[in-house]
Amino acid sequence: MPGRVLVGVKRVIDYAVKIRVKPDNSGVVTDGVKHSMNPFCEIAVEEAVKLKEKKLIKEVVAVSCGPQQSQETIRTALAMGADRGIHVEVSGKDYENLGPLQVSKILAALAKKEEAQLIILGKQAIDDDCNQTGQMTAALLDWPQGTFASEVSLEENQIKVVREIDGGLETIRINTPAVLTADLRLNTPRYATLPNIMKAKKKKIANVKPADLGVDLTSRLEVLRVDEPPQREAGMKVETVEDLVGKLKDAGKV
Amino acid sequence: MHISTKVAGKRGIRDITAACRRVLVDGIKMISKNIIRALKTSYGLTDEQKEFQKVAFDFAANEMAPHMAEWDQKEIFPVETMRRAAQLGFGGIYVRPEVGGSGLSRLDTSIIFEALSTGCVSTTAYISIHKYDIILKINCKKSFSPAACSGSDAASLLTSAQRKGDHYILNGSKAFISGGGDTDVYVVMCRTGGKGPKGISCLVVEKGTPGLSFGKKEKKVGWNSQPTRAVIFEDCPVPVTNRLGDEGQGFNIAMKGLNGGRINIASCSLGAAHASVLLAKDHLLVRKQFGEALANNQFLQFKLAEMATRLVASRLLVREAATALQENRADAVSLCSMAKLFVTDECFNICNQALQMHGGYGYLKDYAVQQFMRDIRVHQILEGSLICELTSFFLPQEPMR
């Protein structure tokens, strides 16, 4: 039975905010914009806390990589029921270049250091939509992965995961230790209650530097340009189906 | 901002006009960005208060806002939603934890109700009225979850309670009781002694007591998610053990509750005004008339800035009053009254102006701005004359039933 679970939580721009591209097209405006925990990370935290409430695991540790403000995200996880937090400090240029490869290296190192038996992440972050961190972390640790999980049940020494795939639902059984990534229908995250927010203040958040974990943060990617999606153009009305097919062929779509 | 400095000539003037228009257009973006920044409700708060506020805003946006129109139009009393709010700790926010509350400060409470109010003013106001606190040592042996309070014009109240053995016999009626008929317990101010405030006592009456009946459900302009009825007492016997405090202490109990109630109602007004200003800003950016977005109109820009200014001023007054009350400062009572007076008026005007900015659309029930305006109109009326604050009493096992 897994004792310690690591849950990764990412601080992203709030889903309800209107995104604006910076005038120099180097990225997206983040200054003064409302941020919150990635919705899939919320689902991951909820699943971990539920497992703890069912007494199937002993401790939930919330981890976030980023600047000082990432601590707010960890606090939210603590208020939802995580036991303690780890803030991996990454700021400035390193933070701008932080991607799934670097984060998965950090998580793998932490999993070994903390002797975690289960890592639960959100399936992807709503800012970069990479959908890579869980998979890379499992590969680095050589652990089995249960991704796009919509149902998780802990058995003797294994985990049964129902995955949402293109064709429908796939059920697999994987050994522990393992990495799971949470999909939308896994659960409905709870609101933090006022008493829990107050209790969370007493919970500890440890500070760690990537260098301490022996992780190299250099990015293998370089962002060249960020643009808004093209403006939607007017459509055309056609009289017959033949016209429609003709126009589609002309535009090279068919 | 770069402005063309070409010398006048037809082309020059066109350039300058175009440049000015660019300034104006960017000006709107600047204003809307600045307004969002200026109106941010979390300035000056502790990290913990920001967390509380975030939960309240999330709850308001997800659990209340999608339903507020339906609750208003169908006059639905959203018991389930209020129960969930209570489970999160919103029921007895500044009630002591030993008796089931969250034990937070008046300022925390104000921040939370302001945030909840952006989801539904009427429901939030109801939650704020029915919270509990112990002020006096209670003679009452039973434990209740009082959910409604009766209030009246203090010293001249007429509901009489005659002592007969170990019961008081109540006669009289109270108009405009929120929750009337739907809640289980009523806290009643009645006259047990002589004239004036010293003759008033506070009794707890349970629903189902013979002689307790209710008037018809009133049809209101707003606050439609709470039922309002007159509460009628006809030779209604109430055990003496149901009296809160001693005989003659009723007025004090009521007065003590008034300050908190005023802050809470003012906070609800703040939430509505905040939501309305943001709605107005969004509408101005989208609505095009006379060939361009309304947001390009200088008058409307100034008006919006003015509304934002008054909103922030109101917020500061309420928060200062809450802090003063928490610290039991000498100016607490006057600040609470000033906050209630100033803020409910200003916020109504803000909601009204926000409606005006929506033009004809503001008058349609499809748009939320009219509901905010209607709902907070009553805040200028009650809690001044109505002593609805007596709920600063009591001690339930659970904050809400």
XYZ file of C-alpha atoms in Angstrom:
655
model
C 0.000 0.000 0.000
C 1.475 3.349 -1.006
C 2.411 5.496 1.952
C 3.397 8.853 0.543
C 1.849 10.556 -2.453
C 3.402 13.473 -4.302
C 0.931 15.756 -6.026
C 2.201 18.302 -8.507
C 0.342 21.625 -8.600
C 1.009 24.345 -11.142
C 0.213 28.024 -10.888
C -1.362 29.129 -14.153
C -3.375 32.068 -15.455
C -6.966 31.633 -14.264
C -9.158 29.882 -16.818
C -11.690 32.715 -16.858
C -9.188 35.441 -17.756
C -9.006 36.859 -21.268
C -5.482 36.105 -22.482
C -3.559 38.887 -24.187
C -0.353 38.514 -26.154
C 2.525 40.842 -25.269
C 3.084 43.610 -27.831
C 6.533 42.171 -28.664
C 5.007 38.732 -29.348
C 7.446 37.125 -26.941
C 4.752 35.638 -24.788
C 1.515 36.207 -22.962
C 0.804 39.026 -20.460
C 1.081 37.653 -16.929
C 1.688 40.828 -14.888
C -1.240 41.732 -12.696
C -3.304 38.947 -14.223
C -5.297 36.637 -11.986
C -3.621 33.280 -11.445
C -4.909 30.130 -9.808
C -4.204 26.416 -9.528
C -4.410 24.494 -12.802
C -7.877 22.857 -12.817
C -6.444 19.388 -13.538
C -4.041 19.810 -10.623
C -7.058 20.568 -8.403
C -8.538 17.257 -9.491
C -5.222 15.533 -8.693
C -5.137 17.046 -5.198
C -8.753 16.046 -4.605
C -8.006 12.443 -5.587
C -4.995 12.281 -3.281
C -6.945 13.747 -0.363
C -9.790 11.305 -1.005
C -7.340 8.381 -0.908
C -6.008 9.665 2.394
C -9.534 10.013 3.785
C -10.201 6.399 2.797
C -6.987 5.586 4.690
C -5.456 4.043 1.601
C -2.434 6.326 1.772
C -0.694 8.004 4.644
C 0.592 11.389 3.514
C -0.090 13.854 0.729
C 2.761 16.182 -0.251
C 1.982 19.063 -2.611
C 4.816 20.193 -4.883
C 5.078 23.279 -7.048
C 7.941 24.605 -9.188
C 8.094 28.327 -9.725
C 8.653 31.744 -8.218
C 7.562 32.999 -4.805
C 3.900 33.157 -5.841
C 3.786 29.386 -6.325
C 3.507 29.172 -2.560
C -0.075 30.477 -2.835
C -0.889 27.473 -4.993
C 0.680 25.126 -2.475
C -1.357 26.808 0.279
C -4.529 26.122 -1.654
C -3.534 22.439 -1.873
C -2.881 22.433 1.882
C -6.287 24.001 2.479
C -7.842 21.206 0.432
C -6.221 18.615 2.668
C -2.594 18.055 1.670
C -0.330 17.489 4.677
C 2.725 19.487 3.702
C 4.221 21.287 0.748
C 7.487 21.534 -1.148
C 8.248 24.690 -3.073
C 10.979 24.225 -5.681
C 12.247 27.732 -6.317
C 12.590 28.599 -9.968
C 12.439 32.204 -11.054
C 13.456 34.645 -13.754
C 14.747 33.267 -17.037
C 14.797 29.736 -15.644
C 11.080 30.013 -14.915
C 10.299 31.343 -18.368
C 12.043 28.334 -19.862
C 10.604 25.813 -17.416
C 8.853 23.026 -19.250
C 7.728 19.417 -18.783
C 11.264 18.038 -19.219
C 12.679 20.109 -16.384
C 9.674 19.614 -14.114
C 9.649 15.862 -14.635
C 13.351 15.716 -13.699
C 12.555 17.658 -10.537
C 9.597 15.446 -9.672
C 11.610 12.279 -10.264
C 14.384 13.516 -7.995
C 11.867 14.512 -5.311
C 10.061 11.183 -5.547
C 13.318 9.391 -4.823
C 14.274 11.798 -2.044
C 10.857 11.629 -0.360
C 10.462 7.889 -1.018
C 7.065 8.484 -2.539
C 5.146 5.537 -3.874
C 2.636 7.401 -5.942
C 2.728 10.573 -8.002
C -0.545 12.145 -9.086
C -0.499 15.017 -11.581
C -3.050 16.799 -13.702
C -3.127 15.451 -17.233
C -1.988 18.795 -18.651
C -1.676 22.446 -17.771
C -4.139 24.878 -19.288
C -1.420 27.361 -20.247
C 0.867 25.202 -22.384
C -1.404 22.144 -22.907
C 1.763 20.001 -23.091
C 0.382 16.785 -21.578
C 3.952 15.502 -21.113
C 5.049 15.910 -17.511
C 3.338 12.793 -16.135
C 4.589 10.598 -18.925
C 8.165 11.930 -18.743
C 8.266 11.558 -14.957
C 7.218 7.912 -15.216
C 9.854 7.282 -17.872
C 12.626 8.900 -15.820
C 11.684 6.800 -12.803
C 10.948 3.730 -14.885
C 7.549 3.533 -13.188
C 4.285 2.451 -14.812
C 1.864 5.244 -15.749
C -1.919 5.507 -15.643
C -2.709 8.630 -17.662
C -6.065 10.343 -18.406
C -7.462 8.591 -15.347
C -11.209 8.900 -14.854
C -11.321 6.276 -12.129
C -8.639 5.056 -9.738
C -8.844 2.153 -7.301
C -6.025 0.977 -5.094
C -5.703 -2.771 -4.808
C -3.239 -5.002 -2.930
C -0.009 -4.009 -4.675
C -1.506 -2.622 -7.803
C -3.667 0.201 -9.034
C -6.635 -0.266 -11.318
C -7.006 2.740 -13.601
C -9.851 3.458 -16.004
C -8.455 5.697 -18.722
C -10.325 7.982 -21.076
C -9.045 7.293 -24.553
C -10.248 8.265 -28.020
C -12.137 5.021 -28.491
C -13.843 5.068 -25.109
C -12.631 3.762 -21.784
C -9.639 1.508 -21.178
C -9.071 -0.310 -17.896
C -5.520 -1.238 -16.908
C -3.809 -2.613 -13.852
C -0.374 -1.248 -12.992
C 2.122 -2.009 -10.267
C 3.117 0.489 -7.633
C 5.036 2.697 -7.413
C 3.347 4.521 -10.293
C 2.484 7.868 -11.869
C -1.147 8.831 -12.479
C -2.452 11.813 -14.385
C -5.938 13.089 -13.653
C -8.552 13.694 -16.316
C -11.629 15.871 -16.008
C -14.128 13.282 -14.814
C -11.973 11.733 -12.101
C -13.708 13.750 -9.363
C -15.122 17.156 -8.433
C -12.598 19.129 -6.387
C -13.815 20.384 -3.045
C -13.861 24.022 -1.953
C -11.431 24.710 0.858
C -13.484 25.339 3.991
C -12.709 28.345 6.177
C -11.512 26.160 9.077
C -9.241 24.211 6.704
C -7.743 27.421 5.352
C -6.869 28.381 8.900
C -5.440 24.946 9.648
C -3.367 25.137 6.464
C -1.473 28.084 7.883
C 0.190 25.740 10.341
C 1.234 23.218 7.730
C 4.849 23.363 6.543
C 6.136 24.316 3.118
C 9.766 23.339 2.568
C 11.961 25.359 0.197
C 14.183 23.481 -2.199
C 16.451 24.604 -5.056
C 16.707 22.606 -8.277
C 20.484 22.539 -7.864
C 20.023 20.728 -4.529
C 18.215 18.003 -6.414
C 20.944 17.847 -9.024
C 18.627 18.939 -11.795
C 19.802 20.793 -14.878
C 17.215 23.340 -15.923
C 18.495 24.153 -19.409
C 15.759 24.117 -21.938
C 16.073 22.339 -25.239
C 13.372 24.562 -26.680
C 13.378 28.202 -27.661
C 10.150 30.146 -28.090
C 10.422 32.110 -31.311
C 7.109 33.903 -31.401
C 3.674 33.987 -29.786
C 0.690 35.165 -31.824
C -3.027 35.447 -31.304
C -5.142 32.994 -33.261
C -6.118 34.467 -36.649
C -9.231 36.603 -36.646
C -12.295 34.711 -37.675
C -13.226 35.667 -41.232
C -16.644 35.946 -42.776
C -18.143 32.826 -44.284
C -19.812 32.352 -47.651
C -23.314 31.239 -48.475
C -23.781 28.684 -51.241
C -26.946 27.571 -53.039
C -26.334 23.876 -53.688
C -24.307 20.990 -52.377
C -22.323 20.938 -55.636
C -21.357 24.556 -55.035
C -20.205 23.657 -51.547
C -18.032 20.771 -52.709
C -16.678 22.891 -55.563
C -15.665 25.689 -53.199
C -14.087 23.232 -50.761
C -12.059 21.698 -53.580
C -10.943 25.147 -54.754
C -9.749 26.006 -51.280
C -7.791 22.783 -51.229
C -9.705 21.453 -48.262
C -11.001 18.358 -50.028
C 2.080 57.592 -26.169
C 3.425 58.599 -29.510
C 1.384 61.332 -31.176
C 1.987 62.544 -34.655
C 3.348 66.090 -34.699
C 2.823 66.846 -38.348
C 1.948 70.441 -38.948
C -1.675 71.264 -39.710
C -2.870 70.776 -43.240
C -5.639 68.447 -44.275
C -3.398 65.471 -44.029
C -1.878 66.743 -40.814
C -5.231 67.086 -39.163
C -6.218 63.615 -40.283
C -3.023 62.245 -38.765
C -3.618 64.037 -35.499
C -7.218 62.889 -35.366
C -6.148 59.338 -36.065
C -3.488 59.617 -33.394
C -5.989 60.981 -30.906
C -8.324 58.172 -31.726
C -5.471 55.748 -31.097
C -4.942 57.381 -27.737
C -8.628 57.075 -27.001
C -8.801 53.455 -28.069
C -5.681 52.605 -26.112
C -7.127 54.822 -23.443
C -10.068 52.499 -23.094
C -7.812 49.534 -22.754
C -5.834 51.497 -20.203
C -8.935 52.483 -18.311
C -10.409 49.027 -18.288
C -7.079 47.554 -17.245
C -6.724 50.262 -14.596
C -10.259 49.836 -13.404
C -9.748 46.123 -12.957
C -6.583 46.846 -11.057
C -8.121 49.647 -8.978
C -11.136 47.581 -8.060
C -9.167 44.519 -7.059
C -10.759 43.556 -3.795
C -7.701 41.950 -2.245
C -5.476 44.971 -1.652
C -4.275 45.299 1.906
C -5.477 41.867 2.957
C -3.446 39.166 4.672
C -2.646 35.980 2.773
C -5.221 34.147 4.826
C -7.911 36.730 4.075
C -7.085 36.444 0.381
C -7.656 32.690 0.657
C -11.031 33.190 2.338
C -11.962 35.704 -0.292
C -10.950 33.360 -3.081
C -13.146 30.539 -1.770
C -16.042 32.962 -1.384
C -15.601 34.333 -4.919
C -15.349 30.805 -6.338
C -18.437 29.692 -4.464
C -20.313 32.772 -5.627
C -19.280 32.294 -9.256
C -19.936 28.552 -9.406
C -22.785 27.893 -6.995
C -24.750 31.127 -6.876
C -24.295 33.341 -9.938
C -25.598 30.766 -12.451
C -28.833 30.513 -10.446
C -29.415 34.016 -9.181
C -31.818 34.956 -11.959
C -33.854 31.794 -11.517
C -34.009 32.166 -7.745
C -35.245 35.732 -8.252
C -37.849 35.015 -10.913
C -39.221 31.822 -9.393
C -38.847 33.083 -5.794
C -36.883 29.989 -4.838
C -35.436 29.784 -1.315
C -32.114 27.988 -2.056
C -31.841 25.895 1.090
C -29.365 23.402 -0.400
C -26.974 26.125 -1.523
C -27.130 27.843 1.861
C -26.476 24.540 3.564
C -23.382 24.064 1.410
C -22.275 27.584 2.227
C -22.678 26.827 5.903
C -20.605 23.661 5.518
C -17.778 25.737 4.122
C -17.966 27.868 7.240
C -19.947 30.801 5.825
C -22.801 30.288 8.265
C -21.457 31.627 11.519
C -18.350 33.401 10.384
C -17.600 35.385 13.496
C -19.317 32.977 15.840
C -17.036 31.268 18.302
C -15.807 27.845 17.195
C -16.938 26.267 20.482
C -20.493 26.777 19.434
C -20.045 25.879 15.813
C -18.838 29.065 14.187
C -15.648 29.864 12.303
C -14.254 32.291 14.846
C -13.066 34.863 12.345
C -12.994 38.655 12.596
C -15.567 41.221 11.467
C -13.238 42.241 8.668
C -12.953 38.628 7.472
C -16.744 38.483 7.551
C -17.118 41.671 5.532
C -14.689 40.440 2.891
C -16.489 37.121 2.596
C -19.996 38.573 2.323
C -18.794 41.117 -0.214
C -17.454 38.275 -2.363
C -20.520 36.054 -1.911
C -22.785 38.936 -2.807
C -21.366 39.040 -6.332
C -23.105 35.674 -6.793
C -26.503 36.557 -5.319
C -27.216 39.524 -3.064
C -30.482 38.239 -1.667
C -29.135 34.849 -0.598
C -25.961 36.352 0.857
C -27.990 38.909 2.810
C -30.074 36.073 4.208
C -26.972 34.135 5.251
C -25.585 37.271 6.891
C -28.729 37.982 8.867
C -28.959 34.512 10.258
C -25.715 34.108 12.004
C -25.177 33.741 15.615
C -23.097 34.881 18.431
C -23.348 34.808 22.149
C -23.623 38.151 23.748
C -25.278 37.443 27.016
C -25.428 34.468 29.223
C -28.382 32.576 28.002
C -31.065 31.448 30.427
C -32.458 29.184 27.834
C -31.766 25.544 28.508
C -32.597 24.165 25.104
C -30.384 24.640 22.112
C -31.834 26.033 18.954
C -30.853 26.989 15.501
C -32.658 30.253 15.319
C -33.094 31.104 11.771
C -35.154 34.197 11.792
C -35.285 37.270 13.819
C -38.043 39.671 14.322
C -37.216 43.267 14.450
C -39.053 46.432 14.977
C -38.734 50.058 15.682
C -37.009 49.789 18.996
C -38.417 51.652 21.865
C -41.957 51.954 20.658
C -42.602 48.310 19.983
C -46.033 46.985 20.701
C -45.873 43.209 20.811
C -46.721 42.430 24.383
C -45.689 39.520 26.540
C -47.579 39.013 29.747
C -46.089 36.770 32.376
C -48.402 33.960 33.442
C -46.693 31.477 35.684
C -43.808 29.905 33.823
C -44.913 31.254 30.452
C -45.161 34.557 28.657
C -48.322 35.090 26.612
C -47.462 36.929 23.407
C -49.816 39.172 21.493
C -49.027 41.298 18.499
C -47.494 41.030 15.067
C -44.281 41.818 13.280
C -44.190 42.824 9.655
C -41.470 42.060 7.104
C -39.764 39.123 8.712
C -37.260 37.576 6.324
C -37.462 33.822 6.335
C -40.842 34.156 8.008
C -42.840 30.943 7.773
C -39.947 28.876 6.463
C -37.646 28.891 9.444
C -38.053 26.959 12.640
C -37.288 29.469 15.329
C -38.090 33.134 15.838
C -36.296 35.508 18.129
C -38.812 38.117 19.187
C -38.443 41.511 20.840
C -41.496 42.104 22.976
C -42.655 44.323 25.757
C -42.571 42.577 29.109
C -42.303 45.697 31.223
C -43.200 49.373 31.080
C -42.763 51.935 28.311
C -39.465 52.660 26.668
C -36.446 50.531 25.914
C -36.054 49.163 29.443
C -39.337 47.282 29.154
C -38.262 45.132 26.236
C -37.224 41.525 26.491
C -36.093 38.960 23.991
C -37.931 35.663 23.565
C -37.328 32.629 21.397
C -40.459 31.194 19.822
C -40.495 27.854 18.040
C -42.533 27.219 14.937
C -45.546 25.137 15.764
C -46.254 26.922 19.051
C -50.023 27.440 19.242
C -50.980 31.026 18.532
C -48.052 31.574 16.148
C -49.141 32.137 12.585
C -47.896 33.863 9.461
C -49.222 36.352 7.003
C -49.120 35.843 3.263
C -45.792 35.659 1.468
C -45.015 39.190 0.356
C -44.255 40.012 -3.280
C -41.130 42.146 -3.318
C -39.148 44.215 -5.787
C -36.016 42.264 -4.929
C -34.649 39.890 -2.274
C -36.864 37.295 -3.906
C -34.802 34.309 -2.921
C -35.937 34.901 0.669
C -39.568 34.574 1.717
C -40.918 37.508 3.715
C -44.017 37.232 5.859
C -45.644 38.926 8.798
C -45.360 36.930 12.016
C -48.525 36.979 14.129
C -48.880 36.150 17.815
C -52.335 35.492 19.260
C -52.180 34.427 22.901
C -49.058 32.539 22.032
C -47.496 30.865 25.098
C -43.712 30.949 25.293
C -41.828 29.290 28.187
C -39.923 31.696 30.405
C -36.889 29.498 29.867
C -36.935 30.682 26.243
C -36.022 34.193 27.271
C -32.586 35.417 26.241
C -30.909 37.377 28.958
C -32.916 39.019 31.734
C -36.160 40.890 31.477
C -35.512 44.363 30.185
C -32.296 43.415 28.403
C -33.963 42.978 25.040
C -33.139 46.437 23.788
C -29.455 46.053 24.640
C -29.299 42.721 22.926
C -30.842 44.258 19.852
C -28.567 47.267 19.849
C -25.446 45.174 20.240
C -26.348 43.249 17.149
C -27.111 46.304 15.091
C -23.521 47.318 14.406
C -22.500 43.982 12.956
C -25.655 43.843 10.906
C -24.975 47.216 9.399
C -21.502 46.169 8.306
C -22.847 42.972 6.816
C -25.568 44.688 4.827
C -23.116 47.326 3.634
C -20.758 44.519 2.572
C -23.523 42.920 0.546
C -24.092 46.252 -1.193
C -20.378 46.440 -1.994
C -20.440 43.079 -3.730
C -23.368 44.068 -5.894
C -21.759 47.388 -6.855
C -18.478 45.641 -7.650
C -20.196 43.138 -9.916
C -22.218 45.912 -11.567
C -19.201 48.081 -12.377
C -17.459 45.135 -14.031
C -20.614 44.329 -15.999
C -20.876 47.953 -17.120
C -17.232 48.013 -18.187
C -17.676 44.840 -20.232
C -20.776 46.239 -21.867
C -19.062 49.494 -22.799
C -16.245 47.593 -24.469
C -18.627 45.512 -26.526
C -21.589 47.744 -27.335
C -21.124 49.822 -30.470
C -23.160 52.919 -31.148
C -22.484 55.943 -33.313
C -19.882 53.923 -35.183
C -17.666 52.903 -32.318
C -17.576 51.140 -28.974
C -19.312 53.041 -26.184
C -16.038 52.757 -24.305
C -14.627 55.425 -26.631
C -17.066 57.917 -25.207
C -15.282 60.290 -22.877
C -18.327 60.956 -20.707
C -18.798 57.263 -20.079
C -15.103 56.841 -19.310
C -15.301 59.593 -16.708
C -18.526 58.181 -15.315
C -16.970 54.738 -14.953
C -13.936 56.161 -13.223
C -16.207 58.036 -10.843
C -18.190 54.899 -10.061
C -14.972 53.024 -9.365
C -13.803 55.810 -7.068
C -16.993 55.767 -5.035
C -16.892 52.002 -4.816
C -13.364 51.975 -3.443
C -14.225 54.773 -0.980
C -17.221 52.746 0.206
C -15.126 49.629 0.579
C -12.554 51.443 2.681
C -15.243 52.799 5.002
C -16.832 49.400 5.525
C -13.514 47.714 6.210
C -12.492 50.427 8.665
C -15.838 50.093 10.455
C -15.360 46.317 10.642
C -11.892 46.740 12.113
C -13.162 49.296 14.626
C -15.959 46.976 15.711
C -13.589 44.051 16.081
C -11.269 46.108 18.255
C -14.147 47.570 20.229
C -12.960 51.058 19.448
C -14.779 54.136 20.708
C -15.705 55.141 17.153
C -17.047 51.692 16.226
C -20.727 52.506 16.605
C -20.603 55.734 14.628
C -18.434 54.184 11.913
C -20.877 51.289 11.534
C -23.805 53.675 11.169
C -21.884 55.880 8.740
C -20.817 52.862 6.751
C -24.372 51.612 6.466
C -25.718 55.038 5.541
C -23.027 56.001 3.049
C -22.281 52.655 1.458
C -25.827 51.456 0.840
C -26.656 54.773 -0.853
C -23.466 54.956 -2.925
C -23.628 51.351 -4.015
C -27.244 51.677 -5.086
C -26.293 54.692 -7.176
C -23.428 52.748 -8.693
C -25.682 49.836 -9.632
C -28.222 52.289 -10.995
C -25.624 54.007 -13.161
C -24.305 50.665 -14.317
C -27.838 49.831 -15.430
C -28.049 53.166 -17.247
C -24.840 52.402 -19.106
C -26.435 49.247 -20.429
C -29.081 51.344 -22.138
C -32.247 49.476 -23.005
C -30.577 46.155 -22.317
C -30.127 47.150 -18.688
C -33.880 47.079 -18.293
C -34.181 43.474 -19.466
C -34.182 40.668 -16.966
C -31.789 38.784 -19.221
C -29.081 41.069 -17.897
C -27.933 40.670 -14.300
C -27.358 44.372 -13.613
C -31.062 45.042 -12.974
C -31.208 42.320 -10.322
C -28.239 43.758 -8.459
C -29.947 47.138 -8.450
C -33.297 45.778 -7.299
C -31.771 43.544 -4.645
C -29.704 46.215 -2.924
C -32.423 48.875 -2.974
C -33.791 47.461 0.274
C -30.407 47.791 1.979
C -31.072 51.525 2.160
C -34.238 50.794 4.092
C -33.573 48.058 6.609
C -31.006 47.693 9.372
C -31.557 51.306 10.144
C -35.078 51.116 11.344
C -35.328 47.372 11.464
C -33.354 45.843 14.230
C -32.505 42.776 12.378
C -29.326 42.361 14.141
C -30.573 40.629 17.125
C -29.374 37.604 15.650
C -26.264 38.355 17.352
C -27.267 35.852 19.808
C -27.343 32.489 19.987
C -25.724 29.421 19.892
C -26.879 26.632 17.721
C -25.336 23.216 17.382
C -25.114 23.852 13.701
C -25.021 27.272 12.111
C -27.857 26.616 9.740
C -30.677 24.187 9.618
